[in-house]
mmCIF file with all atom_site columns, C-alpha atoms in Angstrom:
data_model
loop_
_atom_site.group_PDB
_atom_site.id
_atom_site.type_symbol
_atom_site.label_atom_id
_atom_site.label_alt_id
_atom_site.label_comp_id
_atom_site.label_asym_id
_atom_site.label_entity_id
_atom_site.label_seq_id
_atom_site.pdbx_PDB_ins_code
_atom_site.Cartn_x
_atom_site.Cartn_y
_atom_site.Cartn_z
_atom_site.occupancy
_atom_site.B_iso_or_equiv
_atom_site.pdbx_formal_charge
_atom_site.auth_seq_id
_atom_site.auth_comp_id
_atom_site.auth_asym_id
_atom_site.auth_atom_id
_atom_site.pdbx_PDB_model_num
ATOM 1   C CA . PRO A 1 1   ? -0.084  0.115   -0.006  1.00 82.00 ? 1   PRO A CA 1
ATOM 2   C CA . LEU A 1 2   ? 0.986   3.183   -0.391  1.00 89.00 ? 2   LEU A CA 1
ATOM 3   C CA . ALA A 1 3   ? 2.176   5.650   2.607   1.00 80.00 ? 3   ALA A CA 1
ATOM 4   C CA . ASP A 1 4   ? -0.159  8.384   2.467   1.00 90.00 ? 4   ASP A CA 1
ATOM 5   C CA . ARG A 1 5   ? -3.325  8.838   4.895   1.00 89.00 ? 5   ARG A CA 1
ATOM 6   C CA . ASN A 1 6   ? -5.269  10.710  2.057   1.00 94.00 ? 6   ASN A CA 1
ATOM 7   C CA . VAL A 1 7   ? -5.582  7.160   0.139   1.00 96.00 ? 7   VAL A CA 1
ATOM 8   C CA . ILE A 1 8   ? -8.496  4.878   1.203   1.00 96.00 ? 8   ILE A CA 1
ATOM 9   C CA . TYR A 1 9   ? -8.577  1.354   -0.632  1.00 97.00 ? 9   TYR A CA 1
ATOM 10  C CA . ASN A 1 10  ? -11.695 -0.120  -1.629  1.00 97.00 ? 10  ASN A CA 1
ATOM 11  C CA . PHE A 1 11  ? -13.343 -2.934  -2.881  1.00 98.00 ? 11  PHE A CA 1
ATOM 12  C CA . HIS A 1 12  ? -16.821 -3.873  -4.709  1.00 98.00 ? 12  HIS A CA 1
ATOM 13  C CA . LEU A 1 13  ? -18.465 -6.584  -3.705  1.00 98.00 ? 13  LEU A CA 1
ATOM 14  C CA . TYR A 1 14  ? -20.586 -8.649  -5.786  1.00 98.00 ? 14  TYR A CA 1
ATOM 15  C CA . ASP A 1 15  ? -20.370 -12.238 -4.909  1.00 98.00 ? 15  ASP A CA 1
ATOM 16  C CA . PRO A 1 16  ? -21.921 -14.693 -6.030  1.00 99.00 ? 16  PRO A CA 1
ATOM 17  C CA . HIS A 1 17  ? -22.492 -13.176 -9.413  1.00 98.00 ? 17  HIS A CA 1
ATOM 18  C CA . THR A 1 18  ? -24.689 -15.964 -10.292 1.00 98.00 ? 18  THR A CA 1
ATOM 19  C CA . PHE A 1 19  ? -27.122 -14.539 -7.398  1.00 99.00 ? 19  PHE A CA 1
ATOM 20  C CA . THR A 1 20  ? -26.437 -10.913 -7.681  1.00 99.00 ? 20  THR A CA 1
ATOM 21  C CA . HIS A 1 21  ? -26.576 -10.644 -11.725 1.00 99.00 ? 21  HIS A CA 1
ATOM 22  C CA . GLN A 1 22  ? -29.221 -13.198 -12.250 1.00 98.00 ? 22  GLN A CA 1
ATOM 23  C CA . GLY A 1 23  ? -31.334 -12.179 -15.604 1.00 98.00 ? 23  GLY A CA 1
ATOM 24  C CA . ALA A 1 24  ? -28.806 -9.325  -16.296 1.00 98.00 ? 24  ALA A CA 1
ATOM 25  C CA . THR A 1 25  ? -27.734 -8.467  -20.249 1.00 97.00 ? 25  THR A CA 1
ATOM 26  C CA . TRP A 1 26  ? -24.275 -7.652  -19.492 1.00 97.00 ? 26  TRP A CA 1
ATOM 27  C CA . GLY A 1 27  ? -21.540 -9.522  -18.596 1.00 96.00 ? 27  GLY A CA 1
ATOM 28  C CA . ALA A 1 28  ? -21.659 -13.709 -18.294 1.00 97.00 ? 28  ALA A CA 1
ATOM 29  C CA . GLU A 1 29  ? -23.128 -15.151 -21.445 1.00 97.00 ? 29  GLU A CA 1
ATOM 30  C CA . PHE A 1 30  ? -25.563 -17.308 -19.071 1.00 98.00 ? 30  PHE A CA 1
ATOM 31  C CA . TRP A 1 31  ? -26.655 -14.349 -16.957 1.00 98.00 ? 31  TRP A CA 1
ATOM 32  C CA . PRO A 1 32  ? -29.825 -13.584 -18.455 1.00 98.00 ? 32  PRO A CA 1
ATOM 33  C CA . TYR A 1 33  ? -31.353 -17.313 -18.088 1.00 98.00 ? 33  TYR A CA 1
ATOM 34  C CA . LEU A 1 34  ? -30.744 -17.410 -14.607 1.00 98.00 ? 34  LEU A CA 1
ATOM 35  C CA . LYS A 1 35  ? -33.824 -15.899 -12.600 1.00 98.00 ? 35  LYS A CA 1
ATOM 36  C CA . ARG A 1 36  ? -35.535 -16.592 -9.353  1.00 98.00 ? 36  ARG A CA 1
ATOM 37  C CA . VAL A 1 37  ? -32.177 -17.762 -8.222  1.00 99.00 ? 37  VAL A CA 1
ATOM 38  C CA . PRO A 1 38  ? -32.536 -18.041 -4.013  1.00 99.00 ? 38  PRO A CA 1
ATOM 39  C CA . TYR A 1 39  ? -29.921 -17.133 -1.423  1.00 99.00 ? 39  TYR A CA 1
ATOM 40  C CA . PRO A 1 40  ? -28.663 -18.476 0.863   1.00 99.00 ? 40  PRO A CA 1
ATOM 41  C CA . SER A 1 41  ? -27.792 -21.189 -1.492  1.00 98.00 ? 41  SER A CA 1
ATOM 42  C CA . SER A 1 42  ? -27.433 -24.860 -1.302  1.00 98.00 ? 42  SER A CA 1
ATOM 43  C CA . PRO A 1 43  ? -27.792 -27.988 -3.725  1.00 99.00 ? 43  PRO A CA 1
ATOM 44  C CA . GLU A 1 44  ? -31.606 -28.155 -2.110  1.00 98.00 ? 44  GLU A CA 1
ATOM 45  C CA . ALA A 1 45  ? -32.247 -24.665 -2.437  1.00 98.00 ? 45  ALA A CA 1
ATOM 46  C CA . VAL A 1 46  ? -31.599 -24.743 -6.364  1.00 98.00 ? 46  VAL A CA 1
ATOM 47  C CA . ALA A 1 47  ? -32.760 -28.131 -7.038  1.00 98.00 ? 47  ALA A CA 1
ATOM 48  C CA . PRO A 1 48  ? -36.399 -26.681 -7.986  1.00 97.00 ? 48  PRO A CA 1
ATOM 49  C CA . LEU A 1 49  ? -34.814 -24.633 -10.721 1.00 97.00 ? 49  LEU A CA 1
ATOM 50  C CA . LEU A 1 50  ? -32.299 -26.628 -12.746 1.00 97.00 ? 50  LEU A CA 1
ATOM 51  C CA . SER A 1 51  ? -34.663 -28.351 -14.945 1.00 94.00 ? 51  SER A CA 1
ATOM 52  C CA . SER A 1 52  ? -36.214 -25.303 -15.892 1.00 95.00 ? 52  SER A CA 1
ATOM 53  C CA . VAL A 1 53  ? -32.703 -23.707 -17.058 1.00 96.00 ? 53  VAL A CA 1
ATOM 54  C CA . GLU A 1 54  ? -32.349 -23.898 -20.619 1.00 93.00 ? 54  GLU A CA 1
ATOM 55  C CA . HIS A 1 55  ? -28.818 -23.060 -21.187 1.00 96.00 ? 55  HIS A CA 1
ATOM 56  C CA . GLU A 1 56  ? -25.909 -25.511 -20.070 1.00 97.00 ? 56  GLU A CA 1
ATOM 57  C CA . SER A 1 57  ? -23.663 -23.067 -18.841 1.00 98.00 ? 57  SER A CA 1
ATOM 58  C CA . ALA A 1 58  ? -26.550 -21.320 -16.755 1.00 98.00 ? 58  ALA A CA 1
ATOM 59  C CA . ARG A 1 59  ? -27.354 -24.643 -15.580 1.00 98.00 ? 59  ARG A CA 1
ATOM 60  C CA . GLU A 1 60  ? -24.171 -25.455 -14.319 1.00 98.00 ? 60  GLU A CA 1
ATOM 61  C CA . ALA A 1 61  ? -23.372 -21.974 -12.888 1.00 98.00 ? 61  ALA A CA 1
ATOM 62  C CA . LEU A 1 62  ? -26.669 -22.404 -10.704 1.00 98.00 ? 62  LEU A CA 1
ATOM 63  C CA . ARG A 1 63  ? -25.674 -26.236 -9.894  1.00 98.00 ? 63  ARG A CA 1
ATOM 64  C CA . ALA A 1 64  ? -22.367 -25.035 -8.554  1.00 99.00 ? 64  ALA A CA 1
ATOM 65  C CA . TYR A 1 65  ? -23.750 -22.077 -6.779  1.00 99.00 ? 65  TYR A CA 1
ATOM 66  C CA . GLY A 1 66  ? -25.807 -24.359 -4.838  1.00 99.00 ? 66  GLY A CA 1
ATOM 67  C CA . VAL A 1 67  ? -22.639 -26.650 -4.032  1.00 99.00 ? 67  VAL A CA 1
ATOM 68  C CA . GLU A 1 68  ? -21.074 -23.702 -2.630  1.00 98.00 ? 68  GLU A CA 1
ATOM 69  C CA . ARG A 1 69  ? -23.576 -23.028 0.200   1.00 98.00 ? 69  ARG A CA 1
ATOM 70  C CA . TRP A 1 70  ? -23.588 -19.207 -0.023  1.00 99.00 ? 70  TRP A CA 1
ATOM 71  C CA . ASN A 1 71  ? -24.843 -17.792 3.152   1.00 99.00 ? 71  ASN A CA 1
ATOM 72  C CA . ALA A 1 72  ? -24.461 -14.989 5.710   1.00 99.00 ? 72  ALA A CA 1
ATOM 73  C CA . GLU A 1 73  ? -21.346 -17.132 7.366   1.00 99.00 ? 73  GLU A CA 1
ATOM 74  C CA . ARG A 1 74  ? -19.458 -17.279 3.712   1.00 99.00 ? 74  ARG A CA 1
ATOM 75  C CA . ILE A 1 75  ? -20.075 -13.645 3.158   1.00 99.00 ? 75  ILE A CA 1
ATOM 76  C CA . GLU A 1 76  ? -18.477 -13.352 6.852   1.00 99.00 ? 76  GLU A CA 1
ATOM 77  C CA . ARG A 1 77  ? -15.582 -15.182 6.258   1.00 98.00 ? 77  ARG A CA 1
ATOM 78  C CA . MET A 1 78  ? -14.783 -13.188 2.782   1.00 98.00 ? 78  MET A CA 1
ATOM 79  C CA . ILE A 1 79  ? -14.965 -9.771  4.379   1.00 99.00 ? 79  ILE A CA 1
ATOM 80  C CA . ALA A 1 80  ? -12.967 -10.737 7.289   1.00 99.00 ? 80  ALA A CA 1
ATOM 81  C CA . LEU A 1 81  ? -10.281 -11.209 4.884   1.00 98.00 ? 81  LEU A CA 1
ATOM 82  C CA . ALA A 1 82  ? -10.669 -7.837  3.596   1.00 98.00 ? 82  ALA A CA 1
ATOM 83  C CA . ALA A 1 83  ? -10.717 -6.309  7.322   1.00 99.00 ? 83  ALA A CA 1
ATOM 84  C CA . GLU A 1 84  ? -7.505  -8.549  8.087   1.00 99.00 ? 84  GLU A CA 1
ATOM 85  C CA . TRP A 1 85  ? -5.806  -6.926  4.984   1.00 98.00 ? 85  TRP A CA 1
ATOM 86  C CA . ALA A 1 86  ? -6.761  -3.669  5.763   1.00 97.00 ? 86  ALA A CA 1
ATOM 87  C CA . ARG A 1 87  ? -5.927  -4.074  9.691   1.00 97.00 ? 87  ARG A CA 1
ATOM 88  C CA . ARG A 1 88  ? -2.378  -5.421  8.651   1.00 97.00 ? 88  ARG A CA 1
ATOM 89  C CA . ARG A 1 89  ? -1.097  -2.955  6.591   1.00 95.00 ? 89  ARG A CA 1
ATOM 90  C CA . GLY A 1 90  ? -3.059  -0.230  8.944   1.00 95.00 ? 90  GLY A CA 1
ATOM 91  C CA . VAL A 1 91  ? -4.804  1.154   5.770   1.00 96.00 ? 91  VAL A CA 1
ATOM 92  C CA . PRO A 1 92  ? -8.613  2.140   5.723   1.00 96.00 ? 92  PRO A CA 1
ATOM 93  C CA . LEU A 1 93  ? -10.639 0.215   3.698   1.00 98.00 ? 93  LEU A CA 1
ATOM 94  C CA . THR A 1 94  ? -14.249 0.874   2.191   1.00 98.00 ? 94  THR A CA 1
ATOM 95  C CA . CYS A 1 95  ? -16.774 -1.561  -0.001  1.00 99.00 ? 95  CYS A CA 1
ATOM 96  C CA . ASN A 1 96  ? -17.702 1.236   -2.557  1.00 97.00 ? 96  ASN A CA 1
ATOM 97  C CA . GLU A 1 97  ? -20.275 -0.776  -4.420  1.00 98.00 ? 97  GLU A CA 1
ATOM 98  C CA . PHE A 1 98  ? -22.594 -3.960  -3.063  1.00 98.00 ? 98  PHE A CA 1
ATOM 99  C CA . GLY A 1 99  ? -26.167 -4.886  -4.329  1.00 98.00 ? 99  GLY A CA 1
ATOM 100 C CA . VAL A 1 100 ? -28.012 -7.207  -6.275  1.00 99.00 ? 100 VAL A CA 1
ATOM 101 C CA . TYR A 1 101 ? -29.590 -6.917  -9.689  1.00 98.00 ? 101 TYR A CA 1
ATOM 102 C CA . ARG A 1 102 ? -33.444 -6.443  -8.647  1.00 96.00 ? 102 ARG A CA 1
ATOM 103 C CA . THR A 1 103 ? -35.225 -7.095  -11.573 1.00 96.00 ? 103 THR A CA 1
ATOM 104 C CA . TYR A 1 104 ? -35.237 -11.323 -11.557 1.00 97.00 ? 104 TYR A CA 1
ATOM 105 C CA . ALA A 1 105 ? -34.074 -11.614 -7.756  1.00 98.00 ? 105 ALA A CA 1
ATOM 106 C CA . PRO A 1 106 ? -36.554 -13.186 -5.396  1.00 98.00 ? 106 PRO A CA 1
ATOM 107 C CA . THR A 1 107 ? -37.255 -9.959  -3.425  1.00 98.00 ? 107 THR A CA 1
ATOM 108 C CA . PRO A 1 108 ? -36.723 -11.563 0.595   1.00 99.00 ? 108 PRO A CA 1
ATOM 109 C CA . ALA A 1 109 ? -33.398 -13.164 -1.139  1.00 99.00 ? 109 ALA A CA 1
ATOM 110 C CA . ARG A 1 110 ? -32.344 -9.957  -2.570  1.00 99.00 ? 110 ARG A CA 1
ATOM 111 C CA . LEU A 1 111 ? -33.164 -8.288  1.048   1.00 99.00 ? 111 LEU A CA 1
ATOM 112 C CA . ARG A 1 112 ? -31.350 -11.069 3.073   1.00 99.00 ? 112 ARG A CA 1
ATOM 113 C CA . TRP A 1 113 ? -28.594 -10.988 0.683   1.00 99.00 ? 113 TRP A CA 1
ATOM 114 C CA . ILE A 1 114 ? -27.929 -7.020  1.048   1.00 99.00 ? 114 ILE A CA 1
ATOM 115 C CA . GLU A 1 115 ? -28.165 -7.006  5.067   1.00 99.00 ? 115 GLU A CA 1
ATOM 116 C CA . ASP A 1 116 ? -25.995 -10.057 5.331   1.00 99.00 ? 116 ASP A CA 1
ATOM 117 C CA . VAL A 1 117 ? -23.083 -8.159  3.375   1.00 99.00 ? 117 VAL A CA 1
ATOM 118 C CA . ARG A 1 118 ? -24.294 -4.752  5.578   1.00 99.00 ? 118 ARG A CA 1
ATOM 119 C CA . THR A 1 119 ? -23.997 -6.266  8.981   1.00 99.00 ? 119 THR A CA 1
ATOM 120 C CA . SER A 1 120 ? -20.763 -8.084  8.020   1.00 99.00 ? 120 SER A CA 1
ATOM 121 C CA . LEU A 1 121 ? -19.170 -4.503  6.755   1.00 99.00 ? 121 LEU A CA 1
ATOM 122 C CA . GLU A 1 122 ? -20.061 -2.678  9.789   1.00 99.00 ? 122 GLU A CA 1
ATOM 123 C CA . ARG A 1 123 ? -19.178 -5.838  12.286  1.00 98.00 ? 123 ARG A CA 1
ATOM 124 C CA . HIS A 1 124 ? -15.608 -5.525  10.771  1.00 99.00 ? 124 HIS A CA 1
ATOM 125 C CA . ARG A 1 125 ? -15.882 -1.454  10.488  1.00 98.00 ? 125 ARG A CA 1
ATOM 126 C CA . ILE A 1 126 ? -15.678 -1.254  6.893   1.00 99.00 ? 126 ILE A CA 1
ATOM 127 C CA . GLY A 1 127 ? -17.589 1.936   5.611   1.00 98.00 ? 127 GLY A CA 1
ATOM 128 C CA . TRP A 1 128 ? -19.996 0.936   2.511   1.00 98.00 ? 128 TRP A CA 1
ATOM 129 C CA . ALA A 1 129 ? -22.422 2.060   -0.218  1.00 98.00 ? 129 ALA A CA 1
ATOM 130 C CA . ILE A 1 130 ? -24.722 0.455   -2.277  1.00 97.00 ? 130 ILE A CA 1
ATOM 131 C CA . TRP A 1 131 ? -24.766 0.403   -6.229  1.00 96.00 ? 131 TRP A CA 1
ATOM 132 C CA . ASP A 1 132 ? -27.062 2.511   -6.706  1.00 92.00 ? 132 ASP A CA 1
ATOM 133 C CA . TYR A 1 133 ? -29.821 4.630   -5.872  1.00 93.00 ? 133 TYR A CA 1
ATOM 134 C CA . ALA A 1 134 ? -32.930 4.770   -8.560  1.00 92.00 ? 134 ALA A CA 1
ATOM 135 C CA . ASP A 1 135 ? -31.764 2.119   -11.137 1.00 93.00 ? 135 ASP A CA 1
ATOM 136 C CA . SER A 1 136 ? -31.743 -1.697  -11.265 1.00 94.00 ? 136 SER A CA 1
ATOM 137 C CA . PHE A 1 137 ? -30.067 -2.424  -8.123  1.00 95.00 ? 137 PHE A CA 1
ATOM 138 C CA . GLY A 1 138 ? -31.080 0.720   -6.441  1.00 90.00 ? 138 GLY A CA 1
ATOM 139 C CA . VAL A 1 139 ? -32.224 1.996   -3.160  1.00 95.00 ? 139 VAL A CA 1
ATOM 140 C CA . ALA A 1 140 ? -35.091 3.571   -4.723  1.00 95.00 ? 140 ALA A CA 1
ATOM 141 C CA . VAL A 1 141 ? -37.896 2.497   -7.113  1.00 91.00 ? 141 VAL A CA 1
ATOM 142 C CA . LYS A 1 142 ? -39.179 4.812   -9.887  1.00 90.00 ? 142 LYS A CA 1
ATOM 143 C CA . ARG A 1 143 ? -43.121 4.869   -9.972  1.00 88.00 ? 143 ARG A CA 1
ATOM 144 C CA . GLU A 1 144 ? -44.994 7.408   -12.247 1.00 90.00 ? 144 GLU A CA 1
ATOM 145 C CA . GLY A 1 145 ? -41.655 8.717   -12.614 1.00 88.00 ? 145 GLY A CA 1
ATOM 146 C CA . ARG A 1 146 ? -40.563 9.522   -9.414  1.00 94.00 ? 146 ARG A CA 1
ATOM 147 C CA . ALA A 1 147 ? -37.720 7.536   -7.163  1.00 94.00 ? 147 ALA A CA 1
ATOM 148 C CA . THR A 1 148 ? -39.081 6.700   -4.099  1.00 93.00 ? 148 THR A CA 1
ATOM 149 C CA . PRO A 1 149 ? -36.756 4.750   -0.999  1.00 94.00 ? 149 PRO A CA 1
ATOM 150 C CA . ASP A 1 150 ? -38.070 1.098   -0.859  1.00 95.00 ? 150 ASP A CA 1
ATOM 151 C CA . PRO A 1 151 ? -39.056 0.507   2.829   1.00 95.00 ? 151 PRO A CA 1
ATOM 152 C CA . GLN A 1 152 ? -37.874 -3.229  2.684   1.00 96.00 ? 152 GLN A CA 1
ATOM 153 C CA . THR A 1 153 ? -34.441 -2.038  1.417   1.00 97.00 ? 153 THR A CA 1
ATOM 154 C CA . VAL A 1 154 ? -33.932 0.632   3.377   1.00 97.00 ? 154 VAL A CA 1
ATOM 155 C CA . ALA A 1 155 ? -34.808 -1.664  6.318   1.00 97.00 ? 155 ALA A CA 1
ATOM 156 C CA . ALA A 1 156 ? -32.093 -4.216  5.356   1.00 98.00 ? 156 ALA A CA 1
ATOM 157 C CA . LEU A 1 157 ? -29.504 -1.232  5.159   1.00 98.00 ? 157 LEU A CA 1
ATOM 158 C CA . GLY A 1 158 ? -30.279 -0.245  8.561   1.00 97.00 ? 158 GLY A CA 1
ATOM 159 C CA . LEU A 1 159 ? -31.551 3.193   7.384   1.00 96.00 ? 159 LEU A CA 1
ATOM 160 C CA . GLN A 1 160 ? -34.397 5.036   8.401   1.00 88.00 ? 160 GLN A CA 1
ATOM 161 C CA . ALA A 1 161 ? -36.524 6.635   5.507   1.00 75.00 ? 161 ALA A CA 1
ATOM 162 C CA . GLN A 1 162 ? -37.370 10.314  6.193   1.00 74.00 ? 162 GLN A CA 1
ATOM 163 C CA . LYS A 1 163 ? -40.776 11.033  7.277   1.00 71.00 ? 163 LYS A CA 1
#
């Protein structure tokens, strides 16, 4: 790291992409074929979806995602590694982007992943910023051309909406 107190190190967190980018039309060629992917993951949780996924790479990614058993504990271990890296080097660390593409993600699963990431970051005293405010990963939803904070997402982030 640079020996400069004005430097803040950051990382983005979208793991596992099979969940966070399901249905996305950019990035991995199989993402558009993934929809309603659950979180947390297990072989049992993804089994009902496997037969409905026609794209072979998407099916294999979904199967692997189940075997990997993504959950709060796995996210915690991953964030702990980043926190330890910063601690050993005596540098500040932030997570400047995390989020879930909301279009096809089941709402309860999306909210749980967001809360799991946010609480782990806070436990390790890592500052955070969700991507984005009022688009497909956002805190707010657009209704009648107006962005309005989604109360469930606000709660998952441990925030309070203005009254």
